[in-house]
Each structure stands twice: as C-alpha cells, then as structure tokens.
Amino acid sequence: MTAVTALPMPGKHYLRGRWLEGAGERFESRNPARWSEVIGIFPQATAAEVDQAVCAARDAYPAWRRTSRIYRAELFDRLAQLIKAETESLAVLMARECGKVLNECRAEIIEGLHMVQYVFGTARMPMGEVLASEIAEKDAYVRRKPRGVAAVITPWNFPFAVPLWMLGPSLLEGNTVVYKPSEDTPAIGQALVALLERAGFPPGVINLVHGAGEVGELLVRDPRVNLVLFTGSYEVGARIQQISAGMVDRICACEMGSKSAVIVCADARLDLAVTASILSAFKTSGQRCVSAGRILVHEKRLEEFAQRFVELARRLNIGDPLDERSFTGPVINEAAVRKISYYNQLAREEGGQVLLDGGRMLDEAHRDGWYMSPFVYRIQHRPQIRCIREEVFGPHVALIPFSTNEEAAAIYNDTDYGLSLAVITEDYRAMRFFREECDFGMGYVNLPCIGAEVHLPFGGVKKSGNGRPSAAGLIETVTHRAAWTVNHGWEIRMAQGLKTDLD
Ligand code: UN1
C-alpha cells in the first residue's frame, strides 16, 4: 500500500486575488479511507467574507467582459498546461480527500482538462448568428452576452471536473465567479483555484469561499449574484430555486438527484450487460449522480444475470484508494454510511430478497475508513416502495424483473427523477423505443449509465435537473442571446409594413 502523508493543507479563501486566512471558525477535511488523517484545515466564510467575495466579482466584471474572448481562452490554454503537469499530484490529493480510487481520480482530472480544452476551442468558434431582415438594408445578428456574477456551488464526488464544467463556460463568456467547493473536498477546490491563479486569471475574476451550506445560502440570498450554478441534492437545489424565485435578475442551473437505471433486454449479450451494470452500480462506490440504483432485467434472463452479477460484485476489490488494485474505495463519511445502511434495511423491510448483503466493512484493512460493501437485492416493482424510488448514493442496487419493453419503460419512469439510462440490447427498435419513452438527460446503449463526456450537455429532467444542463450545455445559461439589428440604408424602413411617414 502506498503511504502518502503530508502536512495538513492550510485552508484559505481567495478574494480579489489575495489568499486570506479568514475570520470564521475552522473545519477539517479528513481522509474517508483513514479518518484520523487530516487533509487540511479550512475557514468557514463569514457573512462579511461572502459579501467581499461578491463585491470582488462584481467589481471585476466590467473589465473582464471587455477583454477579448480569445484572450480569455488563452488563459484556459495555460490552465490546460498546468493541469497536465499536475495531473498526478492532483489525483493523489483527490484520492486522499474524497476516497475515489486513483484511476478514477486521474480520469476525473482528465475530464476537467477536457472541459478546459473544449472551452479553449470554442473561443474561436462562432459566438452568434447572422440573420436576414425583412428590410434589405438591415442586418440582424444574435450575439451572446455574459450575465454577470456566477455563484458556483459544487459537490464532493466530482470535486475537479464538475467545477470546471461550470467555471469553464462562465469565465470564457465573460462572467466572474464566486466558487464554493463542498465542505467535504475543500482542499481539491483550493488546489483548482491556485491553478486558475497561476494561469493568470485576473484578481476578482475567480473568488473562493470555503464552508458548508450556510455559506452557499449566503451566496444564493445575495441579489447581486446573477447566476447560481449548482450540482448536489434535490433538497438543496429546490431551496436554491425557491430563494431565487423572487429575484428578477437571477438564473439557476441545478443538477440534482437521480435513480438511474440499466435496462437489460431479453436479447442482451450477458457479458456486456454484467460489466455495464457493475460499473453503473458500483464505480465510485455508487456515489455518482448517474450511478444506477436499479437494474431492470428481462425475467427470462434474470436468473443467469443475477448469478453472474452477484458473483462479480462479491469479488470487487474494495480498499485503499491509493492502491492501484482497488476497484473502489470508501464512501465519503459517517453520514453516508448511516444513509446507505438505512436504505439497505428499508429494502429488506419492503420485501427485497437480499442476494448480497452489504454493510460497513470492519475488518482490520477497512475499519479506519468508511468502507461499505455492495448490497444487491431482487425486488418486484410495486407502487409506493421507497427503496427503488429514492436516491441512496452508495453501493446499493435493486434487480427488478420485467416481462415486456413497455413494462420496463414504465418501471424506469416510475421515480421522480430522470437523469441517466442505459439499455443493453442488440435490437435497434428497442433502442429507439426506450429513447422515445423514457425520461432521461443522458442515454446510453450497450454501455454503463455513467461516463459522460464534456462536449455533450449534462443534465436531467424531473427532480434531476431544472432544464439547464451543465458541461457543454452551460453556455446557454451563462450567456444571454441579444438581438442586434443594424440599418445600412439612408432612411428608416420598418419591418411588418409599419409606416414611417411623420406627417
Ligand atoms: C456526477 O456523478 O456528479 O458521467 C458527475 C459521469 C461523469 C460525471 C458524473 N463524467 O459518470
């Protein structure tokens, strides 16, 4: 096992280009795989500091939006070089702070890098449209304009890529930002802002405040914040939208919960179905927003599928995130252990037939961390059952039989969420059927329901998202499409036949 020890990172806010100790209370970030290890000690932002951060972003906004889009993109090119040089150290820090295994952490740094490269590339792409006018001498354009100050509030499970999905388009388009990373992963959030500083983003353009929900709430309540870009739970996303509802100049993009699923059709290739399902349910210990909490399997294939799935799930190597052999690491903290254990118990009470009894791992190799082993159960879909409708965010998965594709689509849709869907089939008609009938934002065929790429929009429907997708889709939220019409004639001629005679 690799022993990585480092002194705790001194946590600081970053306001107006300066790193500040902060006047508020301190909180610790700890390693979920070895809870005694403190990754860093961070200041909780005070109301005055949140105010200063918003002021800094407001003050920096006019000059930043006046810079050339290409200049802003060049800073992202520098950022890309820095990320490439620091990939390994960032991945190790991430593994220690959020407990994801090294391979996943590297993949996430690369996903963040891809967003930066995407943003750099889009800078030289068209930023609007030229349209015809009813009047020959008039040229009409649509031009994107930034919206102002964005509050970026992000989760611990993708502490590098998800912030970059938001920071990338926001900053490229000329907005300025106050960023609050999750209180579970402040160190990686701070490391990201340090890279933005080194890349040359000017003071005030990106500001960092640490802290828990109270700090996020202060940001959301501030009417000088024009955009709230959020990924996290439905409860918090709903609250953000509620608070924002009374504000005139406020747009929110909220990515929230899910109860995503894999549908294994009657004609599925079993090896592919099993691999896709294992990755969907247990990668990141089931802690992706797109993780599958349900695997819908055609009743004719359920026995053989369940046998192979459970056999593989039982053998998964769950251990130290820094050990290259580990498939997954721990869950994030004690509250997660409690929540997952609660749902494991609920599944039993609601009639689930337990096929693999997960739970806290307390042997010598695991007891210092928050390790949970996979919980797999078989259950008939019925109305009202909560365990197959509510998000668990852990290695907890239901195998649900179905007899027709129509039934599978109805079961899939029978949650309040609609984020990610995978269909395992060789039948092109079935693929199309599920694409048309199911509620989702990201759909996959013969793949897991995880693993989105940044140049696609990322966002769900129903309680999963408010219709403003992140990643490549975020440009629509962080810009306003303004119409711009120019008359090249010597006199005024109006559209719609409107007369211009003044006498
Ligand atoms: C998340 O789970 O919050 O699609 C984001 C994926 C990753 C992103 C997940 N690219 O699995």
Tab-separated table of C-alpha atoms in Angstrom, residues 30-35 37 39 94-100 156 184 321 330-333 366 368-371:
chain	number	residue	atom	x	y	z
A	30	ARG	CA	-10.399	14.267	6.529
A	31	ASN	CA	-9.439	11.215	4.528
A	32	PRO	CA	-12.508	8.916	4.309
A	33	ALA	CA	-10.181	5.924	3.966
A	34	ARG	CA	-8.220	6.795	7.151
A	35	TRP	CA	-10.403	9.100	9.194
A	37	GLU	CA	-5.711	11.724	8.666
A	39	ILE	CA	-6.093	16.668	4.762
A	94	MET	CA	-8.288	13.928	-4.668
A	95	ALA	CA	-7.934	10.244	-3.753
A	96	ARG	CA	-6.914	11.195	-0.219
A	97	GLU	CA	-9.643	13.754	0.206
A	98	CYS	CA	-12.693	12.110	-1.361
A	99	GLY	CA	-11.735	8.447	-1.297
A	100	LYS	CA	-12.088	7.718	-5.005
A	156	TRP	CA	-17.577	16.452	-3.263
A	184	ASP	CA	-16.030	17.607	2.172
A	321	PRO	CA	-7.887	4.454	-2.889
A	330	PRO	CA	-14.779	4.059	0.906
A	331	VAL	CA	-17.885	6.222	0.921
A	332	ILE	CA	-17.410	9.843	1.871
A	333	ASN	CA	-18.259	9.978	5.585
A	366	HIS	CA	-11.105	-1.333	6.431
A	368	ASP	CA	-10.243	3.031	9.902
A	369	GLY	CA	-12.305	4.245	6.944
A	370	TRP	CA	-15.947	4.465	5.840
A	371	TYR	CA	-15.971	1.327	3.710
